Short mmCIF file of C-alpha atoms in Angstrom, two decimals:
data_model
loop_
_atom_site.label_atom_id
_atom_site.label_comp_id
_atom_site.label_asym_id
_atom_site.label_seq_id
_atom_site.Cartn_x
_atom_site.Cartn_y
_atom_site.Cartn_z
CA MET A 1 0.00 0.00 0.00
CA LEU A 2 2.61 2.52 1.05
CA ASP A 3 4.81 1.65 -1.93
CA ALA A 4 1.96 1.75 -4.43
CA GLU A 5 2.06 4.53 -6.98
CA GLU A 6 -0.37 7.40 -6.49
CA GLY A 7 -3.85 7.12 -7.97
CA TRP A 8 -5.40 3.87 -9.11
CA PRO A 9 -2.47 1.63 -8.05
CA THR A 10 -3.15 2.76 -4.46
CA TYR A 11 -6.85 2.07 -4.96
CA ASP A 12 -6.04 -1.42 -6.27
CA ALA A 13 -3.84 -2.09 -3.23
CA GLY A 14 -6.72 -0.93 -1.00
CA LEU A 15 -9.09 -3.36 -2.71
CA GLU A 16 -6.55 -6.13 -2.26
CA PHE A 17 -6.25 -5.35 1.46
CA GLN A 18 -10.04 -5.30 1.79
CA GLY A 19 -10.10 -8.68 0.02
CA LEU A 20 -7.73 -10.12 2.62
CA ALA A 21 -10.08 -8.94 5.36
CA MET A 22 -13.04 -10.48 3.56
CA ASN A 23 -11.18 -13.78 3.19
CA ALA A 24 -10.50 -13.80 6.93
CA MET A 25 -14.17 -13.13 7.59
CA SER A 26 -15.29 -15.94 5.28
CA ALA A 27 -12.95 -18.39 7.05
CA THR A 28 -15.01 -18.08 10.22
CA PRO A 29 -16.76 -21.38 10.96
CA VAL A 30 -20.52 -21.35 10.55
CA GLY A 31 -22.27 -20.40 13.76
CA GLU A 32 -19.30 -18.53 15.25
CA TYR A 33 -18.92 -14.79 15.60
CA ILE A 34 -16.68 -13.18 13.04
CA ALA A 35 -13.53 -11.68 14.57
CA GLU A 36 -13.70 -7.92 15.03
CA ILE A 37 -10.40 -7.07 13.35
CA PRO A 38 -11.26 -8.38 9.86
CA VAL A 39 -14.74 -6.85 10.10
CA ALA A 40 -13.32 -3.45 11.02
CA LEU A 41 -10.67 -3.65 8.29
CA ASN A 42 -13.33 -4.57 5.74
CA LEU A 43 -15.44 -1.57 6.76
CA ILE A 44 -12.44 0.77 6.73
CA TRP A 45 -11.06 -0.27 3.37
CA GLY A 46 -14.51 -0.44 1.80
CA ALA A 47 -15.08 3.18 2.83
CA LEU A 48 -11.60 4.28 1.78
CA THR A 49 -11.86 2.78 -1.70
CA ASP A 50 -15.37 4.24 -2.03
CA GLU A 51 -13.73 7.65 -1.75
CA MET A 52 -12.45 7.03 -5.29
CA ASP A 53 -15.12 4.91 -6.94
CA ALA A 54 -18.47 5.88 -5.41
CA PRO A 55 -20.97 7.72 -7.63
CA GLY A 56 -20.20 11.43 -7.72
CA ARG A 57 -16.53 10.85 -6.89
CA GLY A 58 -13.51 10.75 -9.12
CA SER A 59 -12.34 14.29 -9.69
CA PRO A 60 -8.55 14.60 -9.62
CA ALA A 61 -8.67 16.48 -6.29
CA GLN A 62 -10.98 13.87 -4.75
CA ASP A 63 -8.74 11.04 -5.96
CA GLU A 64 -5.65 12.72 -4.51
CA ALA A 65 -7.39 13.17 -1.15
CA ALA A 66 -8.56 9.54 -1.22
CA VAL A 67 -5.02 8.28 -1.90
CA ARG A 68 -3.65 10.36 0.99
CA HIS A 69 -6.38 8.96 3.26
CA MET A 70 -5.58 5.36 2.24
CA LYS A 71 -1.85 5.83 2.73
CA GLN A 72 -2.46 7.46 6.13
CA ALA A 73 -4.63 4.54 7.24
CA ALA A 74 -2.03 2.02 6.07
CA ALA A 75 0.88 3.82 7.72
CA GLU A 76 -0.99 4.11 11.02
CA TRP A 77 -2.04 0.44 10.87
CA LEU A 78 1.58 -0.66 10.54
CA VAL A 79 2.43 1.21 13.75
CA VAL A 80 -0.27 -0.56 15.81
CA VAL A 81 -0.77 -3.93 14.12
CA ASP A 82 1.19 -5.80 16.83
CA LEU A 83 -0.09 -3.72 19.77
CA PRO A 84 -3.55 -4.91 20.93
CA GLU A 85 -4.49 -1.68 22.71
CA GLY A 86 -3.21 0.54 19.93
CA ARG A 87 -4.84 -1.68 17.34
CA ALA A 88 -8.26 -1.41 19.04
CA GLY A 89 -8.00 2.38 19.22
CA HIS A 90 -6.89 2.61 15.60
CA LEU A 91 -9.78 0.47 14.37
CA ASP A 92 -12.30 2.41 16.47
CA ARG A 93 -11.06 5.78 15.23
CA TRP A 94 -10.94 4.74 11.60
CA VAL A 95 -14.32 2.98 11.55
CA TYR A 96 -16.23 5.75 13.33
CA ASP A 97 -14.29 9.00 13.14
CA GLU A 98 -12.46 8.75 9.81
CA CYS A 99 -14.91 6.63 7.80
CA GLY A 100 -18.08 7.96 9.39
CA TYR A 101 -19.88 4.79 10.41
CA GLU A 102 -22.47 5.37 13.13
CA ARG A 103 -21.75 4.10 16.61
CA LYS A 104 -24.35 1.79 18.12
CA ALA A 105 -26.38 3.36 20.89
CA SER A 106 -25.45 2.13 24.33
CA SER A 107 -27.77 -0.63 25.50
CA SER A 108 -27.51 0.60 29.10
CA SER A 109 -29.67 3.68 28.44
#
């Protein structure tokens, strides 16, 4: 990802990374909960690649911003991938704050 050329090569690397997350999700035995890390990575990289290929996207400025966002996510992931606490914080921030998914309402209210 970080070594991919700007533009569509970065997008292709993002799709490949999302595919790895999807493969990990599909390897979950039937009836078991899917691990949170591959689910979060699938959500993150789906949203990040959508920044380039979703309807209404695709201007040169939007593509450049999307590539920067993907490279930022990849660089930050490499820092925390082996640190459980850092990894959890990274995934939470990227799923909800960076990619804009809605947090579930607390069930205690």
